[in-house]
């Protein structure tokens, strides 16, 4: 891809004389050199100490080598050459000529080494560079020329034995000497320390470092959401800085809150080489202004802010939080980046771009290609263009399925809720009243219908709200949550609901609170329009605190945001993009330590899966890899203003914006106009529209005029006011139509997964019945020996290992999904001894799957009844005193959890708190051993 570097090519000299293509190239090159800090001189007026970097035109070389178009002097010594060609010439074919020039410096002239280490080939519009200090030096495209200080920095890394030739005595032999460059240091890095890294992370780091050693300019790391992409990146960044001498790394994100999250991970990262945190050893800058800290070794920045910095513009705060993907699609043609002397191309050695499937298009590709740096992309969902941009160099491929198999991600089930209004819309007949709500004020009024009012599903929550449709979905979720979705819970799992827009989210939050009978802290809206608390603070509360239980968002938490405790992702909006859908699903896949999960969800045992509650059919809908707006669909008023605020002055954008402003004027009141004038510094809506139209006049317009015309719209407060005023239309609220549930249950895929798990478990039992002690005992009915807790623990350990990764809760839920009528106790917690019930049910010893404690309790009641009958038959009173009965119940509960009891167990809780072994001997006397033996044999049978 050819890139524009520097100003537009000049086609005529100041005196009006037409320039040849070669002269145009020289003029552009001169301008680029000057911008990068070089002093350009003619060979007849040379002063090699006039500046740190001097570029001498048409320098005569020794016989047989011709003339160098430019000879570069650094600190008074020759260091490289530039071969200039007219625009359109392919430059790799010029490398041989440039290499010849590096070997043609006349004897006796001061130089850093022979041959000269640096060579450029340039047309002024395209430039290539070869660093001869690198091992196996290879040319690469660069946006512009490096500053003299950068070449000097590379040269000063030469070992003492390779110091520059001053021109006295015999010249050193013309041999290739590899300098201590970044590329060379990559080849001598110490082995990776693997402690604390998952296998996939180890492979990713090793493969990336191999790619860098091979001098491959771009590399793509595909790792499933939740599999530790950021930690992997920080690990290799640390190694590249500490062991390969990377001077500065740019870590690009596409939204501000993701930058904050990334900074926290840098702060928490501990060096494998010492006890320091990353930020204690190296400065890490979270860039929130346009001032780059030159002492920072890592800079975390949104890609839109870096674009604005390169353009020399400030970035409105609201655009730092807007997704880069959405901003990038607002430009029909990318606004070109020119060379910015304040941010030279060598500012960064490495650029890591997170969520790179969203940040390599249109505007953003220019940011990545501006710097002379290795590009490393991170994503869970690459598309065709992502692979192409990174030269098909996929150094790591680790998808969700592999991550689940490794226990790095958790899998999911889909629970489908279908309602009539969701799928068919509805009709309110004439004579009924509907409620009308103003979007801006949310003020409501009632109107009686003169005609039937019909609406289809596409209008839901856009032009029409059917509260009962939202209510039926939420009611169904509430009612099925503790019986089918998470049957062993009492706390609502952390739930993330995706809404269509801010107003839809508002309605959902209100109904969730009402239907669950909870307060404000139970369910909260987290969108860009949330006020009173910063969205990132609300996200952090949702992540780390018991409340809220349910968060409703539009797309703010859709991608990248790490909330490990989420166990339910509910879709109440459609999604057409495959990549975006995968990212949204990814909010639920992250693993979390049981203790961390229980700190926010106290009754959760462990996170072994999550559930997608699909209320709109999003999982079954076909999706596309294409990106939004590639077909130039209608762009919203809000997006048009964002484009203008970001510097877009294309005809299509300004014409559309002017037209919409003009239409708004017809609906404005005097109060509306006064608000606009106050926010815009005295300009009315008509003034704003007129200025834009005037700037579009081809007889008078130029880029500066367009920029001035839309300058008031750079103010986010004015943009928000215009959006609010434009939204002064109405939405119909249908309180008449009652929705009905068409279906509520796990999807066919979820049932198929449950069936597969059950079949695999039963096959496992058959395959290992002669090897695992617990299975030997359970198959050998009547039992030849008593089943022990240690034997069941051995079985549990076996099924928890790859490739099975099962536990008693997963297996119980799988059987419950397939055979509800035969599975009991679905709402209770699973314990390890429930495995006994599972095996008995699987091998058809039991017709019902009953929790093991319930079976023990049933056996206990039967035993007590027998004791009572025997006692009464002998003419005696009740067989046990109340104190003895309380101890027998404690013994029962211990056997239910441990499969048996021994005398030594009475020294521990709960027995110790009630007197321990001494007390039980006092109560039962010499009958104690017989009671223990009888209960061990009877209760666990």
JSON list of N, CA, C and O in Angstrom, two decimals, residues 867-879:
[
{"chain": "A", "resi": 867, "resn": "UNK", "atom": "N", "xyz": [-36.41, -48.60, 64.76]},
{"chain": "A", "resi": 867, "resn": "UNK", "atom": "CA", "xyz": [-36.00, -48.58, 66.17]},
{"chain": "A", "resi": 867, "resn": "UNK", "atom": "C", "xyz": [-37.20, -48.34, 67.08]},
{"chain": "A", "resi": 867, "resn": "UNK", "atom": "O", "xyz": [-37.34, -48.95, 68.15]},
{"chain": "A", "resi": 868, "resn": "UNK", "atom": "N", "xyz": [-38.10, -47.47, 66.63]},
{"chain": "A", "resi": 868, "resn": "UNK", "atom": "CA", "xyz": [-39.28, -47.15, 67.45]},
{"chain": "A", "resi": 868, "resn": "UNK", "atom": "C", "xyz": [-40.21, -48.35, 67.55]},
{"chain": "A", "resi": 868, "resn": "UNK", "atom": "O", "xyz": [-40.74, -48.67, 68.63]},
{"chain": "A", "resi": 869, "resn": "UNK", "atom": "N", "xyz": [-40.41, -49.04, 66.42]},
{"chain": "A", "resi": 869, "resn": "UNK", "atom": "CA", "xyz": [-41.28, -50.22, 66.44]},
{"chain": "A", "resi": 869, "resn": "UNK", "atom": "C", "xyz": [-40.73, -51.30, 67.37]},
{"chain": "A", "resi": 869, "resn": "UNK", "atom": "O", "xyz": [-41.46, -51.90, 68.17]},
{"chain": "A", "resi": 870, "resn": "UNK", "atom": "N", "xyz": [-39.45, -51.56, 67.27]},
{"chain": "A", "resi": 870, "resn": "UNK", "atom": "CA", "xyz": [-38.83, -52.58, 68.11]},
{"chain": "A", "resi": 870, "resn": "UNK", "atom": "C", "xyz": [-38.95, -52.21, 69.59]},
{"chain": "A", "resi": 870, "resn": "UNK", "atom": "O", "xyz": [-39.22, -53.07, 70.46]},
{"chain": "A", "resi": 871, "resn": "UNK", "atom": "N", "xyz": [-38.74, -50.93, 69.86]},
{"chain": "A", "resi": 871, "resn": "UNK", "atom": "CA", "xyz": [-38.79, -50.49, 71.25]},
{"chain": "A", "resi": 871, "resn": "UNK", "atom": "C", "xyz": [-40.19, -50.63, 71.82]},
{"chain": "A", "resi": 871, "resn": "UNK", "atom": "O", "xyz": [-40.39, -51.12, 72.94]},
{"chain": "A", "resi": 872, "resn": "UNK", "atom": "N", "xyz": [-41.19, -50.21, 71.02]},
{"chain": "A", "resi": 872, "resn": "UNK", "atom": "CA", "xyz": [-42.56, -50.29, 71.50]},
{"chain": "A", "resi": 872, "resn": "UNK", "atom": "C", "xyz": [-43.03, -51.74, 71.59]},
{"chain": "A", "resi": 872, "resn": "UNK", "atom": "O", "xyz": [-43.84, -52.09, 72.47]},
{"chain": "A", "resi": 873, "resn": "UNK", "atom": "N", "xyz": [-42.56, -52.58, 70.65]},
{"chain": "A", "resi": 873, "resn": "UNK", "atom": "CA", "xyz": [-42.95, -53.99, 70.70]},
{"chain": "A", "resi": 873, "resn": "UNK", "atom": "C", "xyz": [-42.46, -54.65, 71.99]},
{"chain": "A", "resi": 873, "resn": "UNK", "atom": "O", "xyz": [-43.07, -55.59, 72.50]},
{"chain": "A", "resi": 874, "resn": "UNK", "atom": "N", "xyz": [-41.37, -54.14, 72.50]},
{"chain": "A", "resi": 874, "resn": "UNK", "atom": "CA", "xyz": [-40.84, -54.68, 73.76]},
{"chain": "A", "resi": 874, "resn": "UNK", "atom": "C", "xyz": [-41.42, -54.01, 74.98]},
{"chain": "A", "resi": 874, "resn": "UNK", "atom": "O", "xyz": [-40.94, -54.23, 76.09]},
{"chain": "A", "resi": 875, "resn": "UNK", "atom": "N", "xyz": [-42.41, -53.15, 74.74]},
{"chain": "A", "resi": 875, "resn": "UNK", "atom": "CA", "xyz": [-43.06, -52.48, 75.86]},
{"chain": "A", "resi": 875, "resn": "UNK", "atom": "C", "xyz": [-42.26, -51.34, 76.43]},
{"chain": "A", "resi": 875, "resn": "UNK", "atom": "O", "xyz": [-42.52, -50.88, 77.55]},
{"chain": "A", "resi": 876, "resn": "UNK", "atom": "N", "xyz": [-41.32, -50.84, 75.68]},
{"chain": "A", "resi": 876, "resn": "UNK", "atom": "CA", "xyz": [-40.48, -49.74, 76.15]},
{"chain": "A", "resi": 876, "resn": "UNK", "atom": "C", "xyz": [-40.96, -48.41, 75.55]},
{"chain": "A", "resi": 876, "resn": "UNK", "atom": "O", "xyz": [-41.65, -48.37, 74.54]},
{"chain": "A", "resi": 877, "resn": "UNK", "atom": "N", "xyz": [-40.57, -47.30, 76.19]},
{"chain": "A", "resi": 877, "resn": "UNK", "atom": "CA", "xyz": [-40.92, -45.98, 75.62]},
{"chain": "A", "resi": 877, "resn": "UNK", "atom": "C", "xyz": [-40.08, -45.68, 74.37]},
{"chain": "A", "resi": 877, "resn": "UNK", "atom": "O", "xyz": [-39.45, -46.59, 73.81]},
{"chain": "A", "resi": 878, "resn": "UNK", "atom": "N", "xyz": [-40.05, -44.39, 73.92]},
{"chain": "A", "resi": 878, "resn": "UNK", "atom": "CA", "xyz": [-39.29, -43.98, 72.73]},
{"chain": "A", "resi": 878, "resn": "UNK", "atom": "C", "xyz": [-37.85, -44.43, 72.88]},
{"chain": "A", "resi": 878, "resn": "UNK", "atom": "O", "xyz": [-37.26, -44.36, 73.97]},
{"chain": "A", "resi": 879, "resn": "UNK", "atom": "N", "xyz": [-37.24, -44.90, 71.80]},
{"chain": "A", "resi": 879, "resn": "UNK", "atom": "CA", "xyz": [-35.88, -45.49, 71.91]},
{"chain": "A", "resi": 879, "resn": "UNK", "atom": "C", "xyz": [-34.79, -44.48, 72.23]},
{"chain": "A", "resi": 879, "resn": "UNK", "atom": "O", "xyz": [-33.73, -44.86, 72.74]}
]
